[in-house]
Amino acid sequence: KNQVEQSPQSLIILEGKNCTLQCNYTVSPFSNLRWYKQDTGRGPVSLTIMTFSENTKSNGRYTATLDADTKQSSLHITASQLSDSASYICVVIRIKAAGNKLTFGGGTRVLVKP
Amino acid sequence: EAQVTQNPRYLITVTGKKLTVTCSQNMNHEYMSWYRQDPGLGLRQIYYSMNVEVTDKGDVPEGYKVSRKEKRNFPLILESPSPNQTSLYFCASSPSTGGSEQYFGPGTRLTVT
């Protein structure tokens, strides 16, 4: 069964500190992997998109890594800010003739405290 | 402003009363999709549409209908809502099916009593 597992489920960090979120997947074959940020009560917003051939992708203080061999990805947040408090969702995409197949992880809820 | 809009944002209804949640995008995107989000389950796809008059089931289509008569609109229809359809619903669109970026709407919180 194609799955995307994220850890931890939730995380509390102090403002200014770094943190790393994990994503393990069994989706195969896959075309790309995305990390989304979802503020409470709002729709997800894309942070990074990586194809299977890319190892790392940055977007400001967010850096995603991908190891296609071990089927693992991580999202690193540098120098966290209060506005980073949100859920972070890992999504693995398979491109099929009948349309994209997106498999979502359950998300990691991050709370940044002052 | 490029965006995906959903209406209503909040809805409380009773079991069996038909309802429609509208979704509209102004980016001329071909691909549109509906998801529901439940605690502990993540986002799950209900239906998707690759273009006008082309729709297909996602992972959890039971109890839902969709239509795509125009490129910009993709309404979600619940003919006879039940309490297990209480959820947070998101519409999303993307330029094509080729792995391109998906843009999500703001969400519709539905409660069925």
mmCIF file of C-alpha atoms in Angstrom:
data_model
loop_
_atom_site.group_PDB
_atom_site.id
_atom_site.type_symbol
_atom_site.label_atom_id
_atom_site.label_comp_id
_atom_site.label_asym_id
_atom_site.label_seq_id
_atom_site.Cartn_x
_atom_site.Cartn_y
_atom_site.Cartn_z
ATOM 1 C CA LYS A 1 0.000 0.000 0.000
ATOM 2 C CA ASN A 2 1.357 3.429 -0.913
ATOM 3 C CA GLN A 3 1.860 5.430 2.216
ATOM 4 C CA VAL A 4 3.497 8.566 3.481
ATOM 5 C CA GLU A 5 4.453 8.645 7.162
ATOM 6 C CA GLN A 6 5.578 11.788 8.938
ATOM 7 C CA SER A 7 7.307 12.250 12.241
ATOM 8 C CA PRO A 8 7.054 13.618 14.774
ATOM 9 C CA GLN A 9 3.315 14.246 14.926
ATOM 10 C CA SER A 10 3.910 17.457 16.797
ATOM 11 C CA LEU A 11 6.848 19.553 17.858
ATOM 12 C CA ILE A 12 7.411 22.514 20.159
ATOM 13 C CA ILE A 13 10.501 24.643 19.618
ATOM 14 C CA LEU A 14 11.782 27.954 20.909
ATOM 15 C CA GLU A 15 11.944 30.921 18.599
ATOM 16 C CA GLY A 16 15.299 31.120 16.863
ATOM 17 C CA LYS A 17 16.034 27.400 17.108
ATOM 18 C CA ASN A 18 16.275 24.951 14.217
ATOM 19 C CA CYS A 19 14.191 21.845 13.707
ATOM 20 C CA THR A 20 13.913 18.942 11.275
ATOM 21 C CA LEU A 21 10.787 17.126 10.208
ATOM 22 C CA GLN A 22 10.839 13.649 8.705
ATOM 23 C CA CYS A 23 8.884 12.005 5.915
ATOM 24 C CA ASN A 24 9.137 8.338 4.940
ATOM 25 C CA TYR A 25 7.228 7.027 1.973
ATOM 26 C CA THR A 26 6.521 3.763 0.224
ATOM 27 C CA VAL A 27 4.876 5.308 -2.864
ATOM 28 C CA SER A 28 6.442 3.826 -5.959
ATOM 29 C CA PRO A 29 7.136 4.876 -8.560
ATOM 30 C CA PHE A 30 7.011 8.539 -7.737
ATOM 31 C CA SER A 31 7.677 11.631 -9.789
ATOM 32 C CA ASN A 32 8.083 14.328 -7.202
ATOM 33 C CA LEU A 33 7.811 15.118 -3.532
ATOM 34 C CA ARG A 34 6.432 18.300 -2.047
ATOM 35 C CA TRP A 35 6.351 19.945 1.320
ATOM 36 C CA TYR A 36 3.397 22.158 2.162
ATOM 37 C CA LYS A 37 2.807 24.562 5.032
ATOM 38 C CA GLN A 38 -0.730 24.766 6.354
ATOM 39 C CA ASP A 39 -1.721 27.498 8.763
ATOM 40 C CA THR A 40 -4.625 26.679 11.032
ATOM 41 C CA GLY A 41 -7.926 26.953 9.172
ATOM 42 C CA ARG A 42 -6.315 27.685 5.819
ATOM 43 C CA GLY A 43 -5.374 25.782 2.698
ATOM 44 C CA PRO A 44 -1.892 24.262 2.261
ATOM 45 C CA VAL A 45 0.734 26.409 0.558
ATOM 46 C CA SER A 46 3.664 24.905 -1.291
ATOM 47 C CA LEU A 47 7.140 25.285 0.205
ATOM 48 C CA THR A 48 9.282 23.045 -1.995
ATOM 49 C CA ILE A 49 8.942 20.645 -4.909
ATOM 50 C CA MET A 50 11.632 18.061 -5.668
ATOM 51 C CA THR A 51 11.853 15.516 -8.452
ATOM 52 C CA PHE A 52 13.299 12.088 -7.735
ATOM 53 C CA SER A 53 16.673 13.217 -9.112
ATOM 54 C CA GLU A 54 17.054 16.191 -6.757
ATOM 55 C CA ASN A 55 18.687 15.882 -3.345
ATOM 56 C CA THR A 56 17.935 19.248 -1.842
ATOM 57 C CA LYS A 57 15.779 22.294 -2.416
ATOM 58 C CA SER A 58 15.649 25.506 -0.412
ATOM 59 C CA ASN A 59 13.029 28.184 0.030
ATOM 60 C CA GLY A 60 14.308 30.863 2.364
ATOM 61 C CA ARG A 61 14.715 29.337 5.816
ATOM 62 C CA TYR A 62 13.151 26.058 4.657
ATOM 63 C CA THR A 63 15.413 23.353 3.209
ATOM 64 C CA ALA A 64 14.078 20.028 2.007
ATOM 65 C CA THR A 65 16.232 16.987 1.336
ATOM 66 C CA LEU A 66 15.382 13.810 -0.501
ATOM 67 C CA ASP A 67 16.988 10.379 -0.520
ATOM 68 C CA ALA A 68 15.171 8.401 -3.198
ATOM 69 C CA ASP A 69 17.126 5.246 -2.359
ATOM 70 C CA THR A 70 15.906 5.087 1.216
ATOM 71 C CA LYS A 71 12.613 6.801 0.378
ATOM 72 C CA GLN A 72 13.111 9.494 2.983
ATOM 73 C CA SER A 73 12.729 13.233 2.948
ATOM 74 C CA SER A 74 13.274 15.870 5.576
ATOM 75 C CA LEU A 75 12.315 19.501 6.003
ATOM 76 C CA HIS A 76 14.712 21.651 7.973
ATOM 77 C CA ILE A 77 13.567 24.973 9.409
ATOM 78 C CA THR A 78 16.381 27.344 10.269
ATOM 79 C CA ALA A 79 16.144 30.097 12.874
ATOM 80 C CA SER A 80 12.465 29.475 13.530
ATOM 81 C CA GLN A 81 10.037 32.358 13.792
ATOM 82 C CA LEU A 82 6.646 32.579 15.466
ATOM 83 C CA SER A 83 5.059 32.614 12.007
ATOM 84 C CA ASP A 84 6.471 29.135 11.381
ATOM 85 C CA SER A 85 3.825 27.743 13.731
ATOM 86 C CA ALA A 86 1.762 25.582 11.385
ATOM 87 C CA SER A 87 1.297 22.049 10.127
ATOM 88 C CA TYR A 88 3.808 20.789 7.584
ATOM 89 C CA ILE A 89 2.613 18.196 5.124
ATOM 90 C CA CYS A 90 4.708 15.888 2.975
ATOM 91 C CA VAL A 91 3.083 14.881 -0.312
ATOM 92 C CA VAL A 92 4.344 12.293 -2.789
ATOM 93 C CA ILE A 93 3.082 12.454 -6.360
ATOM 94 C CA ARG A 94 2.846 9.788 -8.993
ATOM 95 C CA ILE A 95 2.111 10.983 -12.499
ATOM 96 C CA LYS A 96 -0.311 8.666 -14.248
ATOM 97 C CA ALA A 97 -2.049 8.914 -17.595
ATOM 98 C CA ALA A 98 -5.343 9.165 -15.745
ATOM 99 C CA GLY A 99 -4.059 12.109 -13.726
ATOM 100 C CA ASN A 100 -1.746 12.839 -10.834
ATOM 101 C CA LYS A 101 -2.014 10.638 -7.789
ATOM 102 C CA LEU A 102 -1.168 12.531 -4.625
ATOM 103 C CA THR A 103 -0.545 10.721 -1.366
ATOM 104 C CA PHE A 104 -0.501 12.977 1.680
ATOM 105 C CA GLY A 105 1.238 12.424 4.966
ATOM 106 C CA GLY A 106 -0.615 13.147 8.171
ATOM 107 C CA GLY A 107 1.447 16.241 8.834
ATOM 108 C CA THR A 108 3.672 17.505 11.638
ATOM 109 C CA ARG A 109 2.244 20.267 13.783
ATOM 110 C CA VAL A 110 4.950 22.757 14.761
ATOM 111 C CA LEU A 111 4.521 25.279 17.543
ATOM 112 C CA VAL A 112 7.156 27.980 17.895
ATOM 113 C CA LYS A 113 7.240 29.601 21.314
ATOM 114 C CA PRO A 114 8.859 32.941 22.151
ATOM 115 C CA GLU B 1 -5.139 38.141 -7.913
ATOM 116 C CA ALA B 2 -4.671 34.486 -8.850
ATOM 117 C CA GLN B 3 -6.691 32.385 -6.464
ATOM 118 C CA VAL B 4 -8.994 29.491 -5.741
ATOM 119 C CA THR B 5 -12.206 30.459 -3.983
ATOM 120 C CA GLN B 6 -14.667 28.280 -2.137
ATOM 121 C CA ASN B 7 -18.147 29.000 -0.834
ATOM 122 C CA PRO B 8 -19.415 28.750 1.739
ATOM 123 C CA ARG B 9 -16.493 28.787 4.160
ATOM 124 C CA TYR B 10 -18.593 27.372 6.982
ATOM 125 C CA LEU B 11 -21.769 25.334 6.799
ATOM 126 C CA ILE B 12 -23.880 23.536 9.357
ATOM 127 C CA THR B 13 -26.621 21.362 7.938
ATOM 128 C CA VAL B 14 -28.803 18.400 8.786
ATOM 129 C CA THR B 15 -28.663 14.832 7.581
ATOM 130 C CA GLY B 16 -30.206 14.344 4.147
ATOM 131 C CA LYS B 17 -30.419 17.961 3.069
ATOM 132 C CA LYS B 18 -28.709 18.318 -0.297
ATOM 133 C CA LEU B 19 -25.923 20.867 -0.468
ATOM 134 C CA THR B 20 -23.353 22.194 -2.914
ATOM 135 C CA VAL B 21 -19.943 23.644 -2.162
ATOM 136 C CA THR B 22 -18.692 25.815 -4.973
ATOM 137 C CA CYS B 23 -15.096 26.092 -6.153
ATOM 138 C CA SER B 24 -13.796 28.568 -8.671
ATOM 139 C CA GLN B 25 -10.308 29.370 -9.985
ATOM 140 C CA ASN B 26 -9.222 32.321 -12.103
ATOM 141 C CA MET B 27 -5.933 30.882 -13.363
ATOM 142 C CA ASN B 28 -7.268 28.977 -16.400
ATOM 143 C CA HIS B 29 -6.099 25.730 -14.819
ATOM 144 C CA GLU B 30 -7.067 22.447 -16.443
ATOM 145 C CA TYR B 31 -6.808 20.239 -13.370
ATOM 146 C CA MET B 32 -9.067 20.616 -10.346
ATOM 147 C CA SER B 33 -9.571 18.423 -7.347
ATOM 148 C CA TRP B 34 -11.520 18.080 -4.106
ATOM 149 C CA TYR B 35 -10.059 16.838 -0.824
ATOM 150 C CA ARG B 36 -11.333 16.274 2.640
ATOM 151 C CA GLN B 37 -9.155 16.641 5.705
ATOM 152 C CA ASP B 38 -9.875 14.806 8.925
ATOM 153 C CA PRO B 39 -7.819 14.686 12.132
ATOM 154 C CA GLY B 40 -5.239 11.923 12.014
ATOM 155 C CA LEU B 41 -6.039 11.014 8.409
ATOM 156 C CA GLY B 42 -4.470 13.818 6.428
ATOM 157 C CA LEU B 43 -5.866 15.025 3.140
ATOM 158 C CA ARG B 44 -7.734 12.496 1.023
ATOM 159 C CA GLN B 45 -8.829 13.029 -2.545
ATOM 160 C CA ILE B 46 -12.560 12.821 -3.259
ATOM 161 C CA TYR B 47 -12.819 13.583 -6.975
ATOM 162 C CA TYR B 48 -10.682 15.215 -9.587
ATOM 163 C CA SER B 49 -11.123 16.667 -13.055
ATOM 164 C CA MET B 50 -8.545 16.795 -15.797
ATOM 165 C CA ASN B 51 -10.558 19.201 -17.942
ATOM 166 C CA VAL B 52 -14.078 20.281 -18.830
ATOM 167 C CA GLU B 53 -16.501 17.333 -18.765
ATOM 168 C CA VAL B 54 -13.713 14.987 -17.573
ATOM 169 C CA THR B 55 -14.040 13.845 -13.969
ATOM 170 C CA ASP B 56 -12.897 10.788 -12.049
ATOM 171 C CA LYS B 57 -13.060 9.307 -8.593
ATOM 172 C CA GLY B 58 -10.348 9.803 -6.038
ATOM 173 C CA ASP B 59 -9.797 7.726 -2.916
ATOM 174 C CA VAL B 60 -13.013 8.524 -1.045
ATOM 175 C CA PRO B 61 -15.764 9.360 -3.583
ATOM 176 C CA GLU B 62 -18.703 7.693 -1.819
ATOM 177 C CA GLY B 63 -21.524 10.110 -1.050
ATOM 178 C CA TYR B 64 -20.188 12.862 -3.303
ATOM 179 C CA LYS B 65 -20.768 14.082 -6.840
ATOM 180 C CA VAL B 66 -18.972 16.646 -8.951
ATOM 181 C CA SER B 67 -19.401 18.346 -12.290
ATOM 182 C CA ARG B 68 -17.096 20.320 -14.577
ATOM 183 C CA LYS B 69 -19.207 22.216 -17.079
ATOM 184 C CA GLU B 70 -16.828 25.164 -17.221
ATOM 185 C CA LYS B 71 -13.092 25.277 -16.838
ATOM 186 C CA ARG B 72 -13.131 27.645 -13.875
ATOM 187 C CA ASN B 73 -15.786 25.924 -11.730
ATOM 188 C CA PHE B 74 -15.781 22.555 -9.996
ATOM 189 C CA PRO B 75 -18.671 22.236 -7.521
ATOM 190 C CA LEU B 76 -18.868 19.452 -4.944
ATOM 191 C CA ILE B 77 -22.357 18.067 -4.389
ATOM 192 C CA LEU B 78 -23.574 16.114 -1.397
ATOM 193 C CA GLU B 79 -26.952 14.679 -2.402
ATOM 194 C CA SER B 80 -27.797 13.312 1.035
ATOM 195 C CA PRO B 81 -25.223 14.418 3.606
ATOM 196 C CA SER B 82 -24.520 12.216 6.591
ATOM 197 C CA PRO B 83 -22.661 12.953 9.848
ATOM 198 C CA ASN B 84 -19.566 11.049 8.635
ATOM 199 C CA GLN B 85 -19.170 13.730 5.979
ATOM 200 C CA THR B 86 -18.467 16.302 8.664
ATOM 201 C CA SER B 87 -15.011 17.476 7.652
ATOM 202 C CA LEU B 88 -12.823 20.258 6.305
ATOM 203 C CA TYR B 89 -12.985 20.367 2.512
ATOM 204 C CA PHE B 90 -10.393 21.830 0.164
ATOM 205 C CA CYS B 91 -10.581 22.502 -3.522
ATOM 206 C CA ALA B 92 -7.328 22.700 -5.478
ATOM 207 C CA SER B 93 -6.278 23.490 -9.026
ATOM 208 C CA SER B 94 -3.140 23.172 -11.123
ATOM 209 C CA PRO B 95 -2.167 24.098 -14.689
ATOM 210 C CA SER B 96 -1.989 20.483 -15.817
ATOM 211 C CA THR B 97 -1.677 16.945 -14.578
ATOM 212 C CA GLY B 98 2.051 16.850 -15.210
ATOM 213 C CA GLY B 99 3.190 17.226 -11.631
ATOM 214 C CA SER B 100 2.777 20.985 -11.633
ATOM 215 C CA GLU B 101 2.082 23.066 -8.545
ATOM 216 C CA GLN B 102 -1.328 22.706 -6.891
ATOM 217 C CA TYR B 103 -3.048 25.761 -5.466
ATOM 218 C CA PHE B 104 -5.481 25.191 -2.637
ATOM 219 C CA GLY B 105 -8.593 27.111 -1.739
ATOM 220 C CA PRO B 106 -9.207 28.429 1.795
ATOM 221 C CA GLY B 107 -11.320 25.460 2.853
ATOM 222 C CA THR B 108 -14.952 24.813 3.762
ATOM 223 C CA ARG B 109 -15.760 23.511 7.201
ATOM 224 C CA LEU B 110 -18.886 21.365 6.986
ATOM 225 C CA THR B 111 -20.828 20.016 9.948
ATOM 226 C CA VAL B 112 -23.656 17.556 9.368
ATOM 227 C CA THR B 113 -25.897 16.931 12.374
#
